[in-house]
Amino acid sequence: MPLKSLATFGVALLAASLGCRCSSRCCIPATPHVACNFKETTGETLPPNLRELTPDCNVVECNLQTLPSPGETYELLTASDAQCRAATNATIANLVKLEEHWAGVIIECDSKIVAENVCLQRDLLELHAADERNKAAAAALEAFYQLAAIEARKHYLEQATQETTRTRDRLDKLREQGLPAEVDRDEIDARLTTLEDQRLQLDFARVQLNGQLQKLLGCPVSESTFFWPQADWEPNLTPLDADAELAAGLPNRFDLRGLELVLCNLEKSTIRVARGVLGVADATLGSVEPTDGIVHKLRCIKCNDHEVDVRCRQLSMLHTDTEQLATAEIKGAVYQIVMQQQRVALARSAVEARQKNVDALVARRDADDTPIFAISAARGRLYEAEGELVQQVASLKTAEVTLKKAQAALAAECGFEPKLCCEGCCNGHCMRCVAPTCKTCEQPCSCEKCRK
């Protein structure tokens, strides 16, 4: 054996004998497991007697904790404040802004090819930051109108509770006097329980929405601080043109602008940006990359440029699909507003009808000897209808926010317009060359042939 080969063999043998040994001795540790062995039972035939298990808080002191509630004053909040403060303080958008800064540093100091990649990537970051601000503004406005609806509905809920309580007190007085009553007291008690339950749910939702707004607006989260939403309650019932709203919103969509940006400026040198964009749509897209190394590059030298054509086709297909989804989203938001406008009109008609019923009962109370209980029940239905009208108007406002969000308009209204370097130029590879579509007989070889 030549001396050089003998020396190589000796070094390999020494490394194998002195090198790091496998600490697990090549075995795989067992993972925790609990056997599925349970006791058998026939099951209980009767449910638990919760009436006996739960203390009666009307008899004993329960010391139930109360939900946080506002003090004497609130913090005034307008819709524009909620929208623009949330857009400005959007955490992800501000993190992306720092990423853009780092991209700018690389552009200034690295090579031309790297700068081309990072310039395109920086524009995509700018679009993503604007998208995050748009979403944050929408979330804040939705919470704003939901909170406004809660504060308004609580007024009518309290009115209904007071009216029902007065009815119960009148019934008790009649019973004490031994007089008959046409109203079932159990129904009144059930009604009061339902109203109290609704009040508790509204109080809890108010705490949640205040906390959500505090986080979105960049304020300290505190259950002792409450916003008072100063909303414009006048509903806009103007008919909408779905095609006009689509034409106004589609060019501003951040997802479409990002895809168009890459499609228009893609070159072989910026192929990794295309892989990243495709990977956002689906993790498998852009995952196949050429193997590094001079040998692999020489073997595939005739196919080196083919990936650009593949990425162009993928980006074009993704752009078409995204445009269809955006069209459906915008038009869906338009028709949601149309539906909500009709629901507002229906709720307004219900309030008018119930108000007329109350007025009619009061007008003939003395002449026809109308029972006070009938008037009280009619007032309760009126308060319920007024609370429903509040909810429908708030839902209309929220639907309008959804449309503006789909049109990418909310961040722009607060002055956050993406400033792009590469937009406006559309002379990249995808625009110059379109690879032909292969026929079935021209497809690459099958896997069976490749394995030979």
Coordinates of N, CA and C in Angstrom, one line a residue, residues 111-341:
S111 N -23.6 44.8 -2.6 CA -23.4 44.8 -4.0 C -24.7 45.2 -4.8
K112 N -24.6 45.4 -6.1 CA -25.7 45.8 -6.9 C -26.8 44.7 -6.9
I113 N -26.4 43.4 -7.0 CA -27.4 42.3 -7.1 C -28.1 42.2 -5.8
V114 N -27.4 42.4 -4.7 CA -28.0 42.3 -3.3 C -29.0 43.5 -3.2
A115 N -28.5 44.7 -3.7 CA -29.4 45.9 -3.5 C -30.7 45.7 -4.3
E116 N -30.6 45.1 -5.5 CA -31.8 44.8 -6.3 C -32.8 43.9 -5.5
N117 N -32.3 42.9 -4.9 CA -33.1 42.0 -4.1 C -33.8 42.7 -2.9
V118 N -32.9 43.5 -2.2 CA -33.4 44.1 -1.0 C -34.3 45.3 -1.3
C119 N -34.1 46.0 -2.4 CA -35.0 47.1 -2.8 C -36.4 46.5 -3.0
L120 N -36.5 45.4 -3.7 CA -37.8 44.8 -4.0 C -38.4 44.3 -2.6
Q121 N -37.5 43.8 -1.8 CA -38.0 43.3 -0.5 C -38.5 44.4 0.4
R122 N -37.8 45.5 0.3 CA -38.1 46.7 1.1 C -39.5 47.2 0.7
D123 N -39.8 47.3 -0.6 CA -41.1 47.7 -1.0 C -42.2 46.8 -0.5
L124 N -41.9 45.5 -0.5 CA -42.9 44.5 0.0 C -43.1 44.7 1.5
L125 N -42.0 45.0 2.2 CA -42.2 45.3 3.6 C -43.0 46.6 3.9
E126 N -42.8 47.6 3.0 CA -43.6 48.8 3.1 C -45.1 48.5 2.9
L127 N -45.4 47.7 1.9 CA -46.8 47.3 1.7 C -47.4 46.5 2.9
H128 N -46.6 45.6 3.4 CA -47.0 44.8 4.6 C -47.3 45.7 5.8
A129 N -46.4 46.7 6.0 CA -46.6 47.6 7.2 C -47.9 48.4 7.0
A130 N -48.2 48.9 5.8 CA -49.5 49.6 5.5 C -50.7 48.7 5.7
D131 N -50.5 47.4 5.3 CA -51.6 46.5 5.5 C -51.9 46.2 7.0
E132 N -50.9 46.1 7.8 CA -51.0 45.9 9.2 C -51.7 47.1 9.9
R133 N -51.3 48.3 9.4 CA -52.0 49.6 9.9 C -53.4 49.6 9.5
N134 N -53.7 49.2 8.3 CA -55.1 49.2 7.9 C -56.0 48.2 8.7
K135 N -55.4 47.0 9.0 CA -56.1 46.1 9.8 C -56.3 46.6 11.3
A136 N -55.3 47.2 11.8 CA -55.4 47.7 13.2 C -56.4 48.8 13.3
A137 N -56.5 49.7 12.3 CA -57.5 50.7 12.2 C -58.9 50.1 12.2
A138 N -59.1 49.1 11.4 CA -60.4 48.4 11.2 C -60.8 47.8 12.6
A139 N -59.8 47.1 13.2 CA -60.1 46.5 14.5 C -60.6 47.5 15.5
A140 N -59.9 48.6 15.6 CA -60.2 49.7 16.5 C -61.6 50.3 16.3
L141 N -61.9 50.5 15.0 CA -63.2 51.1 14.7 C -64.4 50.1 15.0
E142 N -64.1 48.8 14.7 CA -65.1 47.8 15.0 C -65.4 47.8 16.5
A143 N -64.3 47.8 17.3 CA -64.5 47.8 18.8 C -65.2 49.1 19.2
F144 N -64.8 50.2 18.6 CA -65.4 51.5 18.9 C -66.9 51.5 18.7
Y145 N -67.4 51.0 17.6 CA -68.9 51.0 17.4 C -69.6 49.9 18.2
Q146 N -68.9 48.8 18.5 CA -69.5 47.8 19.4 C -69.7 48.4 20.8
L147 N -68.7 49.1 21.2 CA -68.7 49.8 22.6 C -69.8 50.8 22.6
A148 N -69.9 51.6 21.5 CA -70.9 52.7 21.5 C -72.3 52.0 21.5
A149 N -72.5 50.9 20.9 CA -73.8 50.2 20.9 C -74.1 49.7 22.3
I150 N -73.1 49.2 23.0 CA -73.3 48.7 24.4 C -73.8 49.9 25.3
E151 N -73.1 51.0 25.2 CA -73.4 52.1 26.1 C -74.8 52.6 25.8
A152 N -75.2 52.7 24.5 CA -76.5 53.1 24.2 C -77.6 52.1 24.6
R153 N -77.3 50.8 24.3 CA -78.3 49.8 24.6 C -78.5 49.7 26.2
K154 N -77.5 50.0 26.9 CA -77.7 49.9 28.4 C -78.8 50.8 28.9
H155 N -78.9 52.0 28.2 CA -79.9 52.9 28.6 C -81.3 52.3 28.5
Y156 N -81.6 51.7 27.3 CA -82.9 51.1 27.1 C -83.1 49.9 27.9
L157 N -82.0 49.1 28.2 CA -82.1 48.0 29.1 C -82.5 48.4 30.5
E158 N -81.9 49.5 31.0 CA -82.3 50.0 32.3 C -83.7 50.5 32.4
Q159 N -84.2 51.1 31.3 CA -85.6 51.5 31.2 C -86.5 50.3 31.3
A160 N -86.2 49.3 30.5 CA -87.0 48.1 30.5 C -87.0 47.4 31.9
T161 N -85.8 47.4 32.5 CA -85.8 46.8 33.9 C -86.6 47.6 34.9
Q162 N -86.5 48.9 34.8 CA -87.3 49.7 35.7 C -88.8 49.5 35.5
E163 N -89.2 49.4 34.2 CA -90.6 49.3 33.9 C -91.1 47.9 34.4
T164 N -90.3 46.9 34.2 CA -90.7 45.5 34.7 C -90.7 45.5 36.2
T165 N -89.8 46.1 36.9 CA -89.8 46.2 38.3 C -91.1 46.9 38.9
R166 N -91.5 48.0 38.2 CA -92.7 48.6 38.6 C -93.9 47.7 38.5
T167 N -93.9 46.9 37.4 CA -95.0 46.0 37.2 C -95.1 45.0 38.3
R168 N -93.9 44.4 38.7 CA -93.9 43.5 39.8 C -94.4 44.1 41.1
D169 N -94.0 45.3 41.4 CA -94.4 46.0 42.6 C -95.9 46.2 42.6
R170 N -96.5 46.5 41.5 CA -97.9 46.7 41.4 C -98.6 45.4 41.7
L171 N -98.1 44.3 41.1 CA -98.7 43.0 41.3 C -98.7 42.6 42.8
D172 N -97.5 42.9 43.5 CA -97.4 42.6 44.9 C -98.4 43.4 45.7
K173 N -98.7 44.6 45.4 CA -99.7 45.4 46.1 C -101.1 44.9 45.9
L174 N -101.4 44.5 44.7 CA -102.7 43.9 44.4 C -102.9 42.6 45.2
R175 N -101.8 41.8 45.3 CA -101.9 40.6 46.1 C -102.1 40.9 47.6
E176 N -101.4 41.9 48.1 CA -101.6 42.2 49.5 C -103.0 42.7 49.8
Q177 N -103.6 43.4 48.8 CA -105.0 43.8 49.0 C -106.1 42.8 48.6
G178 N -105.6 41.6 48.2 CA -106.5 40.5 47.9 C -107.2 40.7 46.6
L179 N -106.7 41.6 45.7 CA -107.3 41.8 44.4 C -106.7 40.9 43.3
P180 N -107.6 40.6 42.3 CA -107.1 39.7 41.3 C -106.2 40.5 40.3
A181 N -105.3 39.8 39.6 CA -104.4 40.4 38.6 C -104.4 39.5 37.4
E182 N -104.4 40.1 36.2 CA -104.4 39.3 35.0 C -103.0 38.9 34.5
V183 N -102.0 39.4 35.2 CA -100.6 39.1 34.8 C -100.0 38.1 35.8
D184 N -99.3 37.1 35.2 CA -98.6 36.1 36.0 C -97.3 36.6 36.5
R185 N -97.2 36.5 37.9 CA -96.0 37.1 38.5 C -94.8 36.3 38.1
D186 N -94.9 35.0 37.9 CA -93.8 34.2 37.5 C -93.2 34.7 36.1
E187 N -94.0 35.1 35.2 CA -93.6 35.6 34.0 C -92.8 36.9 34.2
I188 N -93.3 37.7 35.1 CA -92.5 39.0 35.4 C -91.2 38.7 36.0
D189 N -91.1 37.7 36.9 CA -89.8 37.4 37.5 C -88.9 36.8 36.5
A190 N -89.4 36.0 35.6 CA -88.5 35.4 34.5 C -88.0 36.5 33.6
R191 N -88.9 37.5 33.3 CA -88.5 38.7 32.5 C -87.4 39.5 33.2
L192 N -87.5 39.7 34.5 CA -86.5 40.4 35.2 C -85.2 39.7 35.2
T193 N -85.2 38.4 35.4 CA -84.0 37.6 35.4 C -83.3 37.7 34.0
T194 N -84.1 37.6 32.9 CA -83.5 37.7 31.6 C -82.9 39.1 31.4
L195 N -83.5 40.2 31.9 CA -83.0 41.5 31.7 C -81.7 41.7 32.6
E196 N -81.7 41.1 33.8 CA -80.4 41.2 34.6 C -79.3 40.4 33.9
D197 N -79.6 39.3 33.3 CA -78.6 38.5 32.6 C -78.0 39.3 31.4
Q198 N -78.9 39.9 30.7 CA -78.4 40.8 29.6 C -77.5 41.9 30.1
R199 N -77.9 42.5 31.2 CA -77.1 43.6 31.8 C -75.7 43.0 32.1
L200 N -75.6 41.9 32.7 CA -74.3 41.3 33.1 C -73.5 41.0 31.8
Q201 N -74.1 40.5 30.8 CA -73.3 40.3 29.5 C -72.8 41.6 28.9
L202 N -73.7 42.6 29.0 CA -73.2 43.9 28.4 C -72.1 44.5 29.3
D203 N -72.1 44.3 30.6 CA -71.1 44.8 31.4 C -69.7 44.1 31.1
F204 N -69.8 42.8 30.9 CA -68.6 42.1 30.6 C -68.1 42.4 29.2
A205 N -68.9 42.6 28.3 CA -68.5 43.0 26.9 C -67.9 44.4 27.0
R206 N -68.4 45.3 27.8 CA -67.8 46.6 27.9 C -66.4 46.6 28.4
V207 N -66.2 45.7 29.5 CA -64.8 45.6 30.0 C -63.9 45.0 28.9
Q208 N -64.3 44.0 28.2 CA -63.5 43.4 27.1 C -63.2 44.5 26.0
L209 N -64.2 45.2 25.6 CA -63.9 46.1 24.5 C -63.1 47.3 24.9
N210 N -63.2 47.8 26.1 CA -62.3 48.8 26.6 C -60.9 48.3 26.7
G211 N -60.7 47.1 27.1 CA -59.3 46.6 27.1 C -58.7 46.4 25.7
Q212 N -59.6 46.0 24.8 CA -59.1 45.8 23.4 C -58.8 47.1 22.8
L213 N -59.6 48.2 23.1 CA -59.3 49.5 22.5 C -58.0 50.1 23.2
Q214 N -57.8 49.9 24.5 CA -56.6 50.4 25.1 C -55.4 49.7 24.5
K215 N -55.4 48.5 24.2 CA -54.3 47.8 23.6 C -54.0 48.3 22.2
L216 N -55.1 48.5 21.4 CA -55.0 48.9 20.0 C -54.5 50.4 19.9
L217 N -54.9 51.2 20.9 CA -54.6 52.6 20.8 C -53.2 52.9 21.5
G218 N -52.6 51.9 22.0 CA -51.3 52.1 22.7 C -51.4 52.7 24.1
C219 N -52.5 52.5 24.7 CA -52.8 53.0 26.1 C -52.5 51.8 27.1
P220 N -52.2 52.2 28.3 CA -52.0 51.1 29.4 C -53.3 50.4 29.6
V221 N -53.3 49.1 29.6 CA -54.5 48.3 29.8 C -54.9 48.3 31.3
S222 N -56.1 48.9 31.5 CA -56.6 49.0 32.9 C -58.1 48.8 32.9
E223 N -58.5 48.0 33.9 CA -60.0 47.7 34.0 C -60.7 48.8 34.7
S224 N -59.9 49.8 35.2 CA -60.6 51.0 35.9 C -60.7 52.2 35.0
T225 N -60.2 52.1 33.8 CA -60.4 53.2 32.8 C -61.3 52.8 31.7
F226 N -62.3 53.7 31.4 CA -63.3 53.4 30.4 C -63.4 54.5 29.4
F227 N -63.6 54.1 28.2 CA -63.8 55.1 27.1 C -65.3 55.4 26.9
W228 N -65.5 56.7 26.5 CA -66.9 57.0 26.1 C -66.9 57.3 24.6
P229 N -67.4 56.4 23.8 CA -67.3 56.5 22.3 C -68.3 57.6 21.9
Q230 N -67.8 58.6 21.3 CA -68.6 59.7 20.7 C -68.9 59.4 19.2
A231 N -70.0 58.7 19.0 CA -70.2 58.2 17.6 C -71.2 59.1 16.9
D232 N -71.1 59.1 15.6 CA -72.1 59.8 14.8 C -73.2 58.7 14.4
W233 N -74.3 58.8 15.0 CA -75.4 57.8 15.0 C -76.3 57.9 13.8
E234 N -76.1 58.9 13.0 CA -77.0 59.0 11.8 C -76.6 58.0 10.8
P235 N -77.6 57.1 10.4 CA -77.2 56.0 9.5 C -77.2 56.5 8.0
N236 N -76.3 56.0 7.3 CA -76.2 56.4 5.8 C -76.9 55.3 5.0
L237 N -78.1 55.7 4.5 CA -78.9 54.7 3.7 C -78.8 55.0 2.2
T238 N -77.7 55.7 1.8 CA -77.6 55.9 0.3 C -77.2 54.6 -0.4
P239 N -77.9 54.4 -1.5 CA -77.6 53.1 -2.3 C -76.1 53.1 -2.7
L240 N -75.5 51.9 -2.8 CA -74.1 51.7 -3.2 C -74.1 51.1 -4.6
D241 N -73.0 51.5 -5.4 CA -72.7 50.8 -6.7 C -71.5 49.9 -6.4
A242 N -71.8 48.6 -6.5 CA -70.8 47.6 -6.2 C -69.6 47.7 -7.2
D243 N -69.9 47.9 -8.5 CA -68.8 48.0 -9.5 C -67.9 49.3 -9.2
A244 N -68.6 50.4 -8.8 CA -67.8 51.6 -8.5 C -66.9 51.4 -7.3
E245 N -67.5 50.7 -6.3 CA -66.7 50.5 -5.1 C -65.5 49.5 -5.4
L246 N -65.7 48.6 -6.3 CA -64.7 47.7 -6.7 C -63.6 48.4 -7.4
A247 N -64.0 49.3 -8.4 CA -63.0 50.0 -9.1 C -62.2 51.0 -8.2
A248 N -62.8 51.5 -7.2 CA -62.1 52.4 -6.3 C -61.2 51.6 -5.4
G249 N -61.5 50.4 -5.0 CA -60.7 49.7 -4.0 C -59.7 48.8 -4.6
L250 N -59.9 48.2 -5.7 CA -59.0 47.1 -6.2 C -57.6 47.6 -6.5
P251 N -57.4 48.8 -7.0 CA -56.0 49.3 -7.3 C -55.2 49.5 -6.0
N252 N -55.9 49.7 -4.9 CA -55.2 50.0 -3.6 C -54.9 48.8 -2.8
R253 N -55.4 47.6 -3.2 CA -55.2 46.4 -2.4 C -53.7 46.1 -2.2
F254 N -53.2 45.9 -1.0 CA -51.8 45.7 -0.7 C -51.4 44.3 -1.3
D255 N -52.2 43.3 -1.2 CA -51.8 42.0 -1.7 C -51.6 42.0 -3.3
L256 N -52.5 42.7 -4.0 CA -52.3 42.8 -5.4 C -51.1 43.7 -5.8
R257 N -50.9 44.7 -5.1 CA -49.8 45.6 -5.4 C -48.5 44.9 -5.2
G258 N -48.4 44.1 -4.2 CA -47.2 43.3 -3.9 C -46.9 42.3 -5.0
L259 N -47.9 41.6 -5.4 CA -47.7 40.6 -6.5 C -47.4 41.3 -7.8
E260 N -48.0 42.4 -8.1 CA -47.7 43.2 -9.3 C -46.3 43.7 -9.3
L261 N -45.8 44.1 -8.1 CA -44.5 44.6 -7.9 C -43.4 43.5 -8.3
V262 N -43.7 42.3 -7.8 CA -42.7 41.2 -8.1 C -42.8 40.8 -9.6
L263 N -44.0 40.7 -10.1 CA -44.2 40.3 -11.5 C -43.6 41.3 -12.4
C264 N -43.7 42.5 -12.1 CA -43.1 43.6 -13.0 C -41.6 43.7 -13.0
N265 N -41.0 43.3 -11.8 CA -39.6 43.5 -11.6 C -38.7 42.3 -11.5
L266 N -39.3 41.1 -11.7 CA -38.6 39.9 -11.4 C -37.5 39.7 -12.5
E267 N -36.3 39.3 -12.0 CA -35.2 38.9 -12.8 C -34.6 37.7 -12.1
K268 N -33.6 37.1 -12.8 CA -33.0 36.0 -12.3 C -32.2 36.3 -11.0
S269 N -31.7 37.6 -10.9 CA -31.0 38.0 -9.7 C -31.9 38.2 -8.5
T270 N -33.2 38.4 -8.8 CA -34.2 38.6 -7.6 C -35.1 37.5 -7.4
I271 N -34.7 36.3 -7.9 CA -35.5 35.1 -7.8 C -35.9 34.7 -6.4
R272 N -35.0 35.0 -5.4 CA -35.3 34.6 -4.1 C -36.4 35.4 -3.5
V273 N -36.6 36.6 -3.9 CA -37.8 37.4 -3.5 C -39.1 36.7 -3.9
A274 N -39.1 36.2 -5.2 CA -40.3 35.6 -5.7 C -40.5 34.3 -4.9
R275 N -39.5 33.6 -4.6 CA -39.7 32.3 -3.8 C -40.3 32.7 -2.4
G276 N -39.9 33.8 -1.8 CA -40.5 34.2 -0.5 C -41.9 34.6 -0.6
V277 N -42.3 35.3 -1.7 CA -43.7 35.7 -1.9 C -44.6 34.5 -2.1
L278 N -44.1 33.6 -2.9 CA -44.9 32.4 -3.2 C -45.0 31.6 -1.9
G279 N -44.0 31.5 -1.1 CA -44.0 30.7 0.1 C -45.1 31.3 1.1
V280 N -45.4 32.6 1.0 CA -46.5 33.1 1.9 C -47.8 32.5 1.5
A281 N -48.0 32.3 0.2 CA -49.3 31.8 -0.3 C -49.4 30.3 0.1
D282 N -48.3 29.6 0.0 CA -48.4 28.2 0.4 C -46.9 27.7 0.7
A283 N -46.7 27.0 1.7 CA -45.4 26.7 2.2 C -44.6 25.8 1.2
T284 N -45.3 25.1 0.3 CA -44.6 24.3 -0.7 C -44.1 25.1 -1.9
L285 N -44.7 26.2 -2.1 CA -44.3 27.0 -3.3 C -43.0 27.7 -3.0
G286 N -42.1 27.7 -4.0 CA -40.8 28.3 -3.8 C -39.8 27.5 -3.0
S287 N -40.2 26.3 -2.6 CA -39.4 25.5 -1.8 C -38.3 24.7 -2.5
V288 N -38.5 24.6 -3.8 CA -37.5 23.8 -4.6 C -36.5 24.8 -5.2
E289 N -35.2 24.7 -4.7 CA -34.1 25.6 -5.2 C -33.0 24.7 -5.8
P290 N -32.3 25.3 -6.7 CA -31.1 24.6 -7.2 C -30.1 24.3 -6.1
T291 N -29.4 23.1 -6.2 CA -28.4 22.7 -5.2 C -27.2 23.5 -5.4
D292 N -26.6 24.0 -4.3 CA -25.4 24.8 -4.4 C -24.2 23.9 -4.8
G293 N -23.2 24.6 -5.4 CA -22.0 23.8 -5.7 C -21.7 23.9 -7.2
I294 N -20.4 24.0 -7.6 CA -20.1 24.2 -9.0 C -20.4 23.0 -9.8
V295 N -20.4 21.8 -9.3 CA -20.7 20.6 -10.1 C -22.2 20.6 -10.4
H296 N -23.0 20.9 -9.5 CA -24.5 20.9 -9.7 C -24.8 22.0 -10.7
K297 N -24.2 23.1 -10.6 CA -24.4 24.2 -11.6 C -24.0 23.8 -13.0
L298 N -22.9 23.1 -13.1 CA -22.5 22.7 -14.4 C -23.4 21.7 -15.0
R299 N -23.9 20.8 -14.2 CA -24.8 19.7 -14.7 C -26.1 20.3 -15.2
C300 N -26.6 21.4 -14.5 CA -27.9 22.0 -14.9 C -27.7 23.3 -15.6
I301 N -26.6 23.5 -16.3 CA -26.3 24.8 -16.9 C -27.3 25.2 -17.9
K302 N -27.9 24.2 -18.6 CA -28.9 24.5 -19.6 C -30.3 24.9 -19.0
C303 N -30.5 24.6 -17.7 CA -31.8 24.8 -17.1 C -31.7 26.0 -16.1
N304 N -30.6 26.6 -16.0 CA -30.4 27.6 -15.0 C -31.4 28.8 -15.0
D305 N -31.8 29.1 -16.3 CA -32.8 30.2 -16.4 C -34.2 29.8 -16.4
H306 N -34.5 28.5 -16.3 CA -35.9 28.0 -16.4 C -36.7 28.4 -15.2
E307 N -36.0 28.5 -14.0 CA -36.8 28.8 -12.8 C -37.5 30.1 -12.9
V308 N -36.9 31.1 -13.6 CA -37.5 32.4 -13.7 C -38.9 32.3 -14.4
D309 N -38.9 31.4 -15.5 CA -40.1 31.2 -16.2 C -41.2 30.6 -15.3
V310 N -40.8 29.6 -14.6 CA -41.7 28.9 -13.7 C -42.3 29.9 -12.6
R311 N -41.4 30.7 -12.0 CA -41.9 31.6 -11.0 C -42.8 32.7 -11.7
C312 N -42.5 33.1 -12.9 CA -43.4 34.1 -13.6 C -44.8 33.5 -13.7
R313 N -44.8 32.2 -14.1 CA -46.2 31.6 -14.3 C -46.9 31.4 -13.0
Q314 N -46.2 31.0 -12.0 CA -46.8 30.9 -10.6 C -47.3 32.2 -10.1
L315 N -46.5 33.3 -10.3 CA -46.9 34.6 -9.8 C -48.1 35.1 -10.6
S316 N -48.2 34.9 -11.9 CA -49.3 35.3 -12.7 C -50.6 34.6 -12.2
M317 N -50.5 33.3 -12.0 CA -51.7 32.5 -11.6 C -52.1 33.0 -10.2
L318 N -51.1 33.2 -9.3 CA -51.5 33.7 -8.0 C -52.1 35.1 -8.0
H319 N -51.6 35.9 -8.9 CA -52.2 37.3 -9.0 C -53.7 37.2 -9.5
T320 N -53.9 36.3 -10.4 CA -55.3 36.1 -10.9 C -56.2 35.6 -9.8
D321 N -55.8 34.7 -9.1 CA -56.6 34.1 -8.0 C -56.8 35.2 -6.9
T322 N -55.7 35.9 -6.5 CA -55.9 36.9 -5.5 C -56.8 38.0 -5.9
E323 N -56.8 38.4 -7.2 CA -57.7 39.4 -7.7 C -59.2 39.0 -7.6
Q324 N -59.4 37.7 -7.9 CA -60.8 37.2 -7.8 C -61.2 37.2 -6.3
L325 N -60.3 36.8 -5.4 CA -60.7 36.8 -4.0 C -60.9 38.2 -3.5
A326 N -60.1 39.2 -3.9 CA -60.3 40.6 -3.5 C -61.6 41.1 -4.1
T327 N -61.9 40.7 -5.3 CA -63.2 41.2 -5.9 C -64.4 40.7 -5.1
A328 N -64.3 39.4 -4.7 CA -65.4 38.8 -3.9 C -65.4 39.5 -2.5
E329 N -64.3 39.8 -1.9 CA -64.3 40.4 -0.6 C -64.9 41.8 -0.6
I330 N -64.5 42.6 -1.6 CA -65.1 44.0 -1.7 C -66.6 44.0 -2.0
K331 N -67.0 43.2 -3.0 CA -68.4 43.1 -3.3 C -69.2 42.5 -2.2
G332 N -68.6 41.5 -1.5 CA -69.3 41.0 -0.3 C -69.5 42.0 0.8
A333 N -68.5 42.9 1.0 CA -68.7 44.0 1.9 C -69.7 45.0 1.5
V334 N -69.8 45.2 0.2 CA -70.9 46.2 -0.3 C -72.2 45.6 0.0
Y335 N -72.4 44.3 -0.3 CA -73.8 43.8 -0.1 C -74.1 43.5 1.3
Q336 N -73.1 43.4 2.2 CA -73.3 43.4 3.6 C -73.9 44.7 4.1
I337 N -73.4 45.8 3.5 CA -73.9 47.2 3.8 C -75.4 47.3 3.3
V338 N -75.6 46.8 2.1 CA -77.0 46.8 1.5 C -78.0 46.1 2.5
M339 N -77.6 44.9 2.9 CA -78.4 44.1 3.8 C -78.6 44.9 5.1
Q340 N -77.5 45.5 5.7 CA -77.6 46.2 6.9 C -78.5 47.4 6.8
Q341 N -78.5 48.1 5.7 CA -79.3 49.3 5.5 C -80.8 48.8 5.6

